[in-house]
XYZ file of C-alpha atoms in Angstrom:
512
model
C 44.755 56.778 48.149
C 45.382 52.943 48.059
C 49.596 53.756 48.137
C 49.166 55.878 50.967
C 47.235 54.058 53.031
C 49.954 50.738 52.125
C 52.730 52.817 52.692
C 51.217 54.035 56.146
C 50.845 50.205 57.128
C 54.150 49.389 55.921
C 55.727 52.578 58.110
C 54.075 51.718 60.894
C 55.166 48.220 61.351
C 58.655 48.900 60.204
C 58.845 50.905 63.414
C 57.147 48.270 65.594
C 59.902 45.859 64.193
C 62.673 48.147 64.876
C 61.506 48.737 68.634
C 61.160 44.861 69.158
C 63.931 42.788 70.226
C 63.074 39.824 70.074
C 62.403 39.971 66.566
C 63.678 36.795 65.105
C 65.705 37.297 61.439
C 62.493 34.724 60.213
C 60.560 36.974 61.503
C 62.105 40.063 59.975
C 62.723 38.207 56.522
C 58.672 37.109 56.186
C 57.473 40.883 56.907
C 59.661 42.133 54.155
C 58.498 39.220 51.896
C 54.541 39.512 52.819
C 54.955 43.654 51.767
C 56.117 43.081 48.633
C 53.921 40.769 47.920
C 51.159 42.746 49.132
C 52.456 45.441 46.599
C 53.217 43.361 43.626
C 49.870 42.111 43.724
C 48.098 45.369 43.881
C 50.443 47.381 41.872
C 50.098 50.459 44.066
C 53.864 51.291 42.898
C 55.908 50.039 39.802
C 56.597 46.216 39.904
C 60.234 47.028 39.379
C 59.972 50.166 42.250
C 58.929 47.312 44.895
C 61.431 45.228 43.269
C 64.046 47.353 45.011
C 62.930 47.242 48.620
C 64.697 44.685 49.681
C 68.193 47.077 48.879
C 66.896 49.170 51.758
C 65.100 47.475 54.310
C 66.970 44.317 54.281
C 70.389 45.834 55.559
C 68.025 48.327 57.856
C 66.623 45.105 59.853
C 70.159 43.598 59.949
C 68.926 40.976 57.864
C 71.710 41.020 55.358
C 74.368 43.720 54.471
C 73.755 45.742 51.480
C 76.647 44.286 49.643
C 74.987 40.408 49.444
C 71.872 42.200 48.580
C 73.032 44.255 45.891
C 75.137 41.128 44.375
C 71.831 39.359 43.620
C 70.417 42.178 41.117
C 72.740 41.552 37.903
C 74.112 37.536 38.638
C 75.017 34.799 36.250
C 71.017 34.381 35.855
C 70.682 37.966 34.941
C 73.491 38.004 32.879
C 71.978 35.270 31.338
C 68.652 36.794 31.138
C 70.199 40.010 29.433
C 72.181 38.427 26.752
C 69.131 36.069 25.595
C 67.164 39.466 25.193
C 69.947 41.338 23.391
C 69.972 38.548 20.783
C 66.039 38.419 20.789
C 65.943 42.228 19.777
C 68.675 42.233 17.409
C 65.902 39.676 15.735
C 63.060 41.911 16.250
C 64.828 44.635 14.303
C 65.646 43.270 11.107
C 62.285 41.317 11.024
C 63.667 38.004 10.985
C 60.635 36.851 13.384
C 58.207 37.969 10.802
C 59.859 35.968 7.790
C 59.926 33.058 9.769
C 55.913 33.732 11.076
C 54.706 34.333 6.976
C 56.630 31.725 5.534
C 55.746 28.405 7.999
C 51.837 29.956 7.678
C 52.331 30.144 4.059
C 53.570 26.274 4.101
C 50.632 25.330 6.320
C 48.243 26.495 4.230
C 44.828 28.872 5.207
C 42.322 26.123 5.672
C 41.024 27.411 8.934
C 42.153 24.512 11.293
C 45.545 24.651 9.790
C 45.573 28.619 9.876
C 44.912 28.395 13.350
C 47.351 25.930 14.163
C 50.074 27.576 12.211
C 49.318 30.853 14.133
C 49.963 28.855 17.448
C 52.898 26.754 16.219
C 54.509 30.547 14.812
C 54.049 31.690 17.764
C 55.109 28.896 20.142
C 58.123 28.822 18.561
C 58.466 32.588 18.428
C 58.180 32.894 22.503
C 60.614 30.480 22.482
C 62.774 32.625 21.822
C 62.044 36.307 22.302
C 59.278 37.767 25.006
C 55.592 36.795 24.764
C 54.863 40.281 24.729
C 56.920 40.928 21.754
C 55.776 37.485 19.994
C 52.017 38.715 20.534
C 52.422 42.541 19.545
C 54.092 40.889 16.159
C 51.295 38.139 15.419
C 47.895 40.049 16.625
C 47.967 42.555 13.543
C 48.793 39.507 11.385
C 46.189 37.325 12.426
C 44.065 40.621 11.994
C 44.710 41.838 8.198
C 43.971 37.811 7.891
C 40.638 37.974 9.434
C 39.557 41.230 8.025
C 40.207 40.585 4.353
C 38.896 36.850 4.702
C 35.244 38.735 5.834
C 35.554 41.380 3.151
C 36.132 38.527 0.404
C 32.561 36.673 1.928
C 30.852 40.285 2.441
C 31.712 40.604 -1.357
C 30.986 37.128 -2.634
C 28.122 37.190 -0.709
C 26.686 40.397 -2.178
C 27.827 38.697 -5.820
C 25.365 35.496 -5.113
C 22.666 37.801 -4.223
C 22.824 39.927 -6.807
C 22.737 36.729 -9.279
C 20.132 35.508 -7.327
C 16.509 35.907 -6.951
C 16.411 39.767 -6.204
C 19.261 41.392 -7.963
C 17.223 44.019 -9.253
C 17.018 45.776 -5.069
C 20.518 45.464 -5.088
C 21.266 47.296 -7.882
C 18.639 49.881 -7.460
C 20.936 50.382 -3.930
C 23.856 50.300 -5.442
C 22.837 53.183 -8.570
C 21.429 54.988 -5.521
C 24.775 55.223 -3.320
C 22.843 53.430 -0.781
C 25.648 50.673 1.145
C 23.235 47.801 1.595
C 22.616 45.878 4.876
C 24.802 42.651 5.379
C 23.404 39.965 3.850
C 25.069 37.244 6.030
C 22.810 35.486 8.138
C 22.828 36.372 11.834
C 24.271 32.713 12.789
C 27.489 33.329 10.233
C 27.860 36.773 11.844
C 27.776 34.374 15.167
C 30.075 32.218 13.462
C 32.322 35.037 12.533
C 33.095 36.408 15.753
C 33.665 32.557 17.157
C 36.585 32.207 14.844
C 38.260 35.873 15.787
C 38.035 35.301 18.968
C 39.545 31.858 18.474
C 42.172 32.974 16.480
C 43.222 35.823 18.856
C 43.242 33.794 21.953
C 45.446 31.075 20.326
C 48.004 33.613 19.911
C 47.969 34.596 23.439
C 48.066 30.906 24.815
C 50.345 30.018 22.089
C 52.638 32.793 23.724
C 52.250 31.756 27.158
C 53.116 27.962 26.004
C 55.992 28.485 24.175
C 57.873 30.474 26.534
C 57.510 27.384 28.659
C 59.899 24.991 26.514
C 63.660 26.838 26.800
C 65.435 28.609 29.631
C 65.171 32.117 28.436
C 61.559 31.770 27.108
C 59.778 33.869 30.054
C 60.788 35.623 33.086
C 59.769 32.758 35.641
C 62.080 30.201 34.316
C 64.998 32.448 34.926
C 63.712 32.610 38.207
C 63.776 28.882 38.987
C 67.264 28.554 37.386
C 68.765 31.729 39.450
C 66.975 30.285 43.166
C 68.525 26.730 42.173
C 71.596 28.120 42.113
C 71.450 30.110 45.304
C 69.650 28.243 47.171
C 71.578 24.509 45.854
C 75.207 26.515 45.138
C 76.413 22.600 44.606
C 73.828 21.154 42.251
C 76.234 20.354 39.446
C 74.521 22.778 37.292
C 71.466 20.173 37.438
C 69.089 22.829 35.533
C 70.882 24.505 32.310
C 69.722 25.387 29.067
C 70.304 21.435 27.535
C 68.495 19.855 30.357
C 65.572 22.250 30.802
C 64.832 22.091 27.028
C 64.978 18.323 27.178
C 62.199 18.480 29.878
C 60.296 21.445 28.939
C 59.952 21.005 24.721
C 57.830 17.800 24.823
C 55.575 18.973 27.451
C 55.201 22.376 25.384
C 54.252 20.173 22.429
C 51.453 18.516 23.933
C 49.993 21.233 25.988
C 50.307 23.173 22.245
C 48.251 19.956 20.690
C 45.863 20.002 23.472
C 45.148 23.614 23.585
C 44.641 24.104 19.825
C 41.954 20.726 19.801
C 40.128 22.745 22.742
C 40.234 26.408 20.920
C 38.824 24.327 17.829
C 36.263 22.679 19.521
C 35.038 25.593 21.602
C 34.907 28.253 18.843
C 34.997 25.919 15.659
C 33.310 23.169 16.288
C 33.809 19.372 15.108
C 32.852 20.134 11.589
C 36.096 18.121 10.187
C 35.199 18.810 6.818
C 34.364 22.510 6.854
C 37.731 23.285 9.088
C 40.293 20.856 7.220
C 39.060 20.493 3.553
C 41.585 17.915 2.527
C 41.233 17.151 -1.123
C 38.899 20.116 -1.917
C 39.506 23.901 -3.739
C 40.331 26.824 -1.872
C 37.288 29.006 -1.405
C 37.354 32.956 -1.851
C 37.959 33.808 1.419
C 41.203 31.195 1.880
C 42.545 32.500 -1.347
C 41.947 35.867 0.030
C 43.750 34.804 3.194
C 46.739 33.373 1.431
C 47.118 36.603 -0.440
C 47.449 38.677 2.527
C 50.064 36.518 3.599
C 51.932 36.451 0.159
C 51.817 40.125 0.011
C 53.192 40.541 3.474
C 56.210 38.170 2.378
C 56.714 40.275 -0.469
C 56.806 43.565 1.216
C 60.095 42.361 3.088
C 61.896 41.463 -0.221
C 64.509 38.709 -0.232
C 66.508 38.162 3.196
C 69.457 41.146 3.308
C 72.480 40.403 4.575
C 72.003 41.733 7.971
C 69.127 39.217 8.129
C 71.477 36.470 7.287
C 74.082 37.361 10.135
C 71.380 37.496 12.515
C 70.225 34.174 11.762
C 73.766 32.982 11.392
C 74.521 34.271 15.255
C 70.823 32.887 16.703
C 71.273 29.330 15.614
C 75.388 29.427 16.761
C 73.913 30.757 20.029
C 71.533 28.002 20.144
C 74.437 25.500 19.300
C 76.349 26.862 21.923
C 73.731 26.526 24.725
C 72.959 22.857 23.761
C 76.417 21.766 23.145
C 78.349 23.658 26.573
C 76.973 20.652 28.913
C 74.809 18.161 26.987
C 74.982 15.689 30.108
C 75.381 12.190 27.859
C 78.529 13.774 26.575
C 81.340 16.094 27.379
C 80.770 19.386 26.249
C 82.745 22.208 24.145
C 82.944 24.492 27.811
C 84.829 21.272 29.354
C 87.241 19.717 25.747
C 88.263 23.373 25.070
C 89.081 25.003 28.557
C 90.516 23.486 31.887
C 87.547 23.191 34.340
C 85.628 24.981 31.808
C 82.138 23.050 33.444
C 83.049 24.556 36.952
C 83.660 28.194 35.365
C 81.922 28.541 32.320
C 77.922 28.880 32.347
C 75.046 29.693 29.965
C 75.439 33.322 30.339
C 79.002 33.274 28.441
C 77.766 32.553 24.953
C 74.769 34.448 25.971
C 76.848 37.519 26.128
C 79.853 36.206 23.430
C 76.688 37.054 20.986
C 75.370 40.214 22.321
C 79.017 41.484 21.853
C 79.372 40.095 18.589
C 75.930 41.576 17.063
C 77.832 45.328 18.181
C 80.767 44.103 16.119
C 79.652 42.853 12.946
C 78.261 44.890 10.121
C 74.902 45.289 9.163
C 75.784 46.054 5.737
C 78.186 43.734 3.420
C 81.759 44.454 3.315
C 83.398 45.590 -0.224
C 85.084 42.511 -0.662
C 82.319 39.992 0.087
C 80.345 39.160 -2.898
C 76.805 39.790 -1.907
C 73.714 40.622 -3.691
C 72.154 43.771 -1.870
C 68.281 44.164 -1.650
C 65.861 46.310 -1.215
C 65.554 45.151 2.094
C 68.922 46.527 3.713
C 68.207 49.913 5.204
C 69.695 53.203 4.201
C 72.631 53.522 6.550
C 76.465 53.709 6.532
C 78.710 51.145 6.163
C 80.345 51.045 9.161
C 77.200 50.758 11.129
C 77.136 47.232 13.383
C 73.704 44.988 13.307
C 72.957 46.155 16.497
C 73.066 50.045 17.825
C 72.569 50.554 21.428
C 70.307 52.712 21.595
C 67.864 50.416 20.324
C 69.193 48.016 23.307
C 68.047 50.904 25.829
C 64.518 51.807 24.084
C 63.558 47.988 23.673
C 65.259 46.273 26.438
C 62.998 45.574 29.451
C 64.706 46.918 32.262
C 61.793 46.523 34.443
C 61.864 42.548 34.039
C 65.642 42.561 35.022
C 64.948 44.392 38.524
C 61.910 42.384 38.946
C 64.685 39.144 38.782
C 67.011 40.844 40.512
C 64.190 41.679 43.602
C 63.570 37.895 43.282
C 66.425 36.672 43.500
C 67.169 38.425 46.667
C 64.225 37.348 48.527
C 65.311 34.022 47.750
C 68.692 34.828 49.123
C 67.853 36.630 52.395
C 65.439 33.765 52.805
C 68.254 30.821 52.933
C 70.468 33.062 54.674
C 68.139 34.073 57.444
C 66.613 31.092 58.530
C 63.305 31.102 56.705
C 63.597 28.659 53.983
C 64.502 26.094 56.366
C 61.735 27.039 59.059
C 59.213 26.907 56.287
C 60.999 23.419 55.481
C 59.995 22.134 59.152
C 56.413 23.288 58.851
C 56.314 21.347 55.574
C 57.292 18.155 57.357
C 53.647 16.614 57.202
C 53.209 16.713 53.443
C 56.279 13.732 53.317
C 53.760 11.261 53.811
C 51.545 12.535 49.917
C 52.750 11.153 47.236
C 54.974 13.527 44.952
C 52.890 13.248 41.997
C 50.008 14.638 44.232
C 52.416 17.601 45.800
C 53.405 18.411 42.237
C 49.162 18.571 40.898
C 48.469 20.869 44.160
C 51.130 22.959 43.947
C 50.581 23.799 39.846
C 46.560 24.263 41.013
C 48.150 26.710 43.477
C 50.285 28.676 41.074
C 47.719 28.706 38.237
C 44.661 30.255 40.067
C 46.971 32.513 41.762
C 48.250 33.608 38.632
C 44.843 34.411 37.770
C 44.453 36.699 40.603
C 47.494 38.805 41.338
C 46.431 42.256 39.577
C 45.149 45.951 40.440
C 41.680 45.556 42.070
C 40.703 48.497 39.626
C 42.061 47.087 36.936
C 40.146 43.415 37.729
C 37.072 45.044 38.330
C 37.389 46.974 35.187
C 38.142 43.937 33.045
C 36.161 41.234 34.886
C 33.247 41.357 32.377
C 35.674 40.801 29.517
C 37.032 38.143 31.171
C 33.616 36.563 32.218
C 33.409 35.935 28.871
C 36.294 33.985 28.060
C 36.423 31.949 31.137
C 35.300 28.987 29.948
C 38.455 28.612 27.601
C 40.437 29.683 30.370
C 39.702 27.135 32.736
C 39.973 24.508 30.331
C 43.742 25.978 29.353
C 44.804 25.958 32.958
C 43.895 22.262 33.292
C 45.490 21.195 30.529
C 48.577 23.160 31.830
C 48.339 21.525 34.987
C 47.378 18.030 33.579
C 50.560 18.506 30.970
C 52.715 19.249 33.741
C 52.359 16.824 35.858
C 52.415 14.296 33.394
C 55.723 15.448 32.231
C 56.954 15.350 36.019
C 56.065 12.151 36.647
C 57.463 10.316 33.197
C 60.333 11.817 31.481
C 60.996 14.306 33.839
C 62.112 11.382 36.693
C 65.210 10.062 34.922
C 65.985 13.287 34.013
C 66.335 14.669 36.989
C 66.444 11.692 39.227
C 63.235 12.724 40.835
C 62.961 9.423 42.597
C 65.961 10.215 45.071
C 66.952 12.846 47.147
C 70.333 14.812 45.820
C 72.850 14.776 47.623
C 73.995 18.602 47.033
C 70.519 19.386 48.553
C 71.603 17.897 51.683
C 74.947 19.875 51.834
C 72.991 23.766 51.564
C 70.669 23.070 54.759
C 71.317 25.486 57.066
C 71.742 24.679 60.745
C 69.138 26.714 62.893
């Protein structure tokens, strides 16, 4: 098989490394890197299995000692990491995500320009704030029931004009004889149909993959960036945090959200103004439809309980914590409250201040608070907190946290070692491009490699799908890569003082 063969190569040259001695720690630091690349790109193990290599073979090649590697695989970052999900699920189980989703779409309205963007501004904001994955696994059967009873309503209403029409007497005959007649709709609104399902599914995916751009603990890779800062740039005044990246990150995740719902209506819409926005004119039978589906969801959750409320009431302090610990134009709470609180305290201690406090409170209200209990609040006792860990273990993504932990030793070994600042020296020539042009190249780079970096079964199995799609997908990449370096090069320079080098960059080199 494919993971015998790998593990074969791997084996072999392992030994061939060991026997040589004039392997350079480079050297030895690249081989490991190239292998686990080579196996998290064709998946012939777990992600998270490969993700724990370098705890072996690291300290085997005398690389680094199994202490400074193990150190890296639950760090501030992680910690981080953790406590943002902890908070995330403790939303996902009282459905707090899906009263927020129904009642923004229900503000927007079901007109099908503004159902569409609703669906993408739900779920940017969603991703935001919990996984993409979960986000999407919430939205998709949403958008769905939508969908499905807006075509039953026109199957219906459709059969109702025909039957009024000029042959109603062959649809009654058909419908006395238990005979389900054929589909009246025209092939081209069958066409038309499919367009707008596939364009409302897909903006839930990019609207996912968007959102998670625009705060720190959106998606996996940010974490990444913010954990190899700090190893890598152990001085950088805490440059990246939760404040500064949202600063950066929210107005570019706007506008690539803007951009990539015009392009999703044009390419599966059209620029039929009227038809997709109906300002000014009555809902028709399959809007109405749509909006009841939505209202009837609503309803089914009742009015918010109180464990809803405490959620909420610990997500938004969490967010006010995070913003207000080290704003940058201001002194912080982290720095007023505690001595050298800046040098000590970090994102991951509110992170975690919440995910304890969501074991502590109640899920259900106290005798003495005067609260009006609903329907809503499930059966349990009263002692029970909002969160129960075993929920934590079933939902948490463990896999995700080795995957950052794996990551973030690479990253280590690679400073340490040598190899971060040999790849520096090869690098040398690209000082004379402009930065604007480094930054365009480099997010080409990433985004077709992203692309790319699957099974081969599982890419040949889903290429025709995907052939299919690809025009959308091209399109979304260069808006990506268009948004992003347009955010680089404006407000992200005064920001981050892009123009100059830092000086805590200089003091990490490492001396060959």
């Amino acid at each position: 098989s494919n993971s015998t063969n790998l593990f074969l190569i791997f084996k072999n040259s392992f030994l061939c490394l060991n026997v040589s001695s004039i392997m350079l720690q480079e050297a030895k630091c690249a081989y490991i890197i190239i292998i686990m690349a080579v196996y998290w790109c064709t998946e012939v193990i777990p992600l998270a299995v490969t993700s724990l290599m370098p705890v072996v073979f690291f300290p085997l090649l005398g690389v680094q000692s199994s202490k400074s590697v193990c150190l890296q695989y639950l760090n501030d970052t992680n910690m981080l990491f953790v406590g943002g999900l902890i908070v995330a699920i403790s939303v996902e189980q009282w459905n707090l995500h899906k009263r927020i989703a129904l009642r923004v779409l229900l503000i927007l309205g079901v007109k099908p320009a503004l159902l569409m963007l609703g669906f993408m501004i739900v779920t940017a904001f969603l991703s935001m704030w919990i996984s993409n994955t979960a986000t999407t696994a919430m939205m998709v059967p949403i958008v769905q029931a939508v969908l499905d009873q807006m075509d039953n309503t026109e199957y219906d209403v459709t059969m109702m004009e025909q039957a009024t029409g000029t042959e109603p007497a062959d649809s009654v005959m058909n419908s006395l004889n238990g005979q389900v007649p054929d589909d009246p709709r025209s092939s081209e609104e069958k066409k038309m149909r499919k367009r707008i399902c596939k364009g409302m599914t897909l903006c839930v995916c990019y609207a996912a993959s968007i959102g998670g751009t625009a705060t720190l603990t959106g998606t996996g890779p940010n974490m990444v960036l913010k954990g190899q800062m700090n190893q890598l740039y152990p001085n950088n005044n805490d440059i990246v945090n939760f404040a500064s990246w949202f600063g950066f990150a929210f107005p570019n995740m706007i506008l690539m959200l803007i951009l990539a719902w015009l392009w999703l209506q044009c390419s599966f819409m059209g620029l039929n103004f009227k038809k997709s926005w109906g300002c000014g004119t009555e809902r028709t039978a399959k809007e109405k439809a749509a909006y009841n589906v939505l209202k009837a969801e609503m309803k089914k959750l009742g009015p918010i309980s109180y464990a809803e409320f405490n959620v909420l009431l610990m997500f938004v302090l969490l967010v006010l914590l995070w913003f207000s610990r080290h704003p940058g134009f201001v002194k912080g709470w982290a720095t007023r409250l505690f001595p050298e609180g800046e040098k000590y305290i970090t994102d991951s201690a509110p992170a975690v201040f919440i995910a304890l406090l969501l074991f502590i409170l109640p899920a259900n209200k106290p005798k003495f608070i005067g609260w009006n209990p609903s329907m809503s609040d499930p059966e349990q006792t009263e002692e029970a907190p909002l969160l129960d860990w075993n929920v934590v273990q079933r939902k948490m993504p463990w896999s995700i946290v080795l995957l950052l932990g794996g990551g973030f030793a690479l990253a280590d070994a690679s400073a340490n070692s040598g190899l971060s600042a040999w790849l520096g020296h090869q690098m040398t020539p690209l000082g004379s491009i402009p930065p604007w042009a480094i930054a365009t190249v480099l997010s080409l780079i990433i985004a077709v490699f992203t692309e790319c970096t699957s099974n081969v079964a599982t890419a040949t199995l889903f290429l025709p799908v995907f052939s299919s799609m690809v025009r959308s997908g091209i399109v979304m990449n260069i808006i990506g890569v268009f948004c992003v370096t347009l955010a680089i090069n404006t407000w992200g320079r005064p920001m981050f003082e892009l123009d100059t080098f830092p000086t805590w960059a200089n003091n990490t080199l490492i001396e060959s």
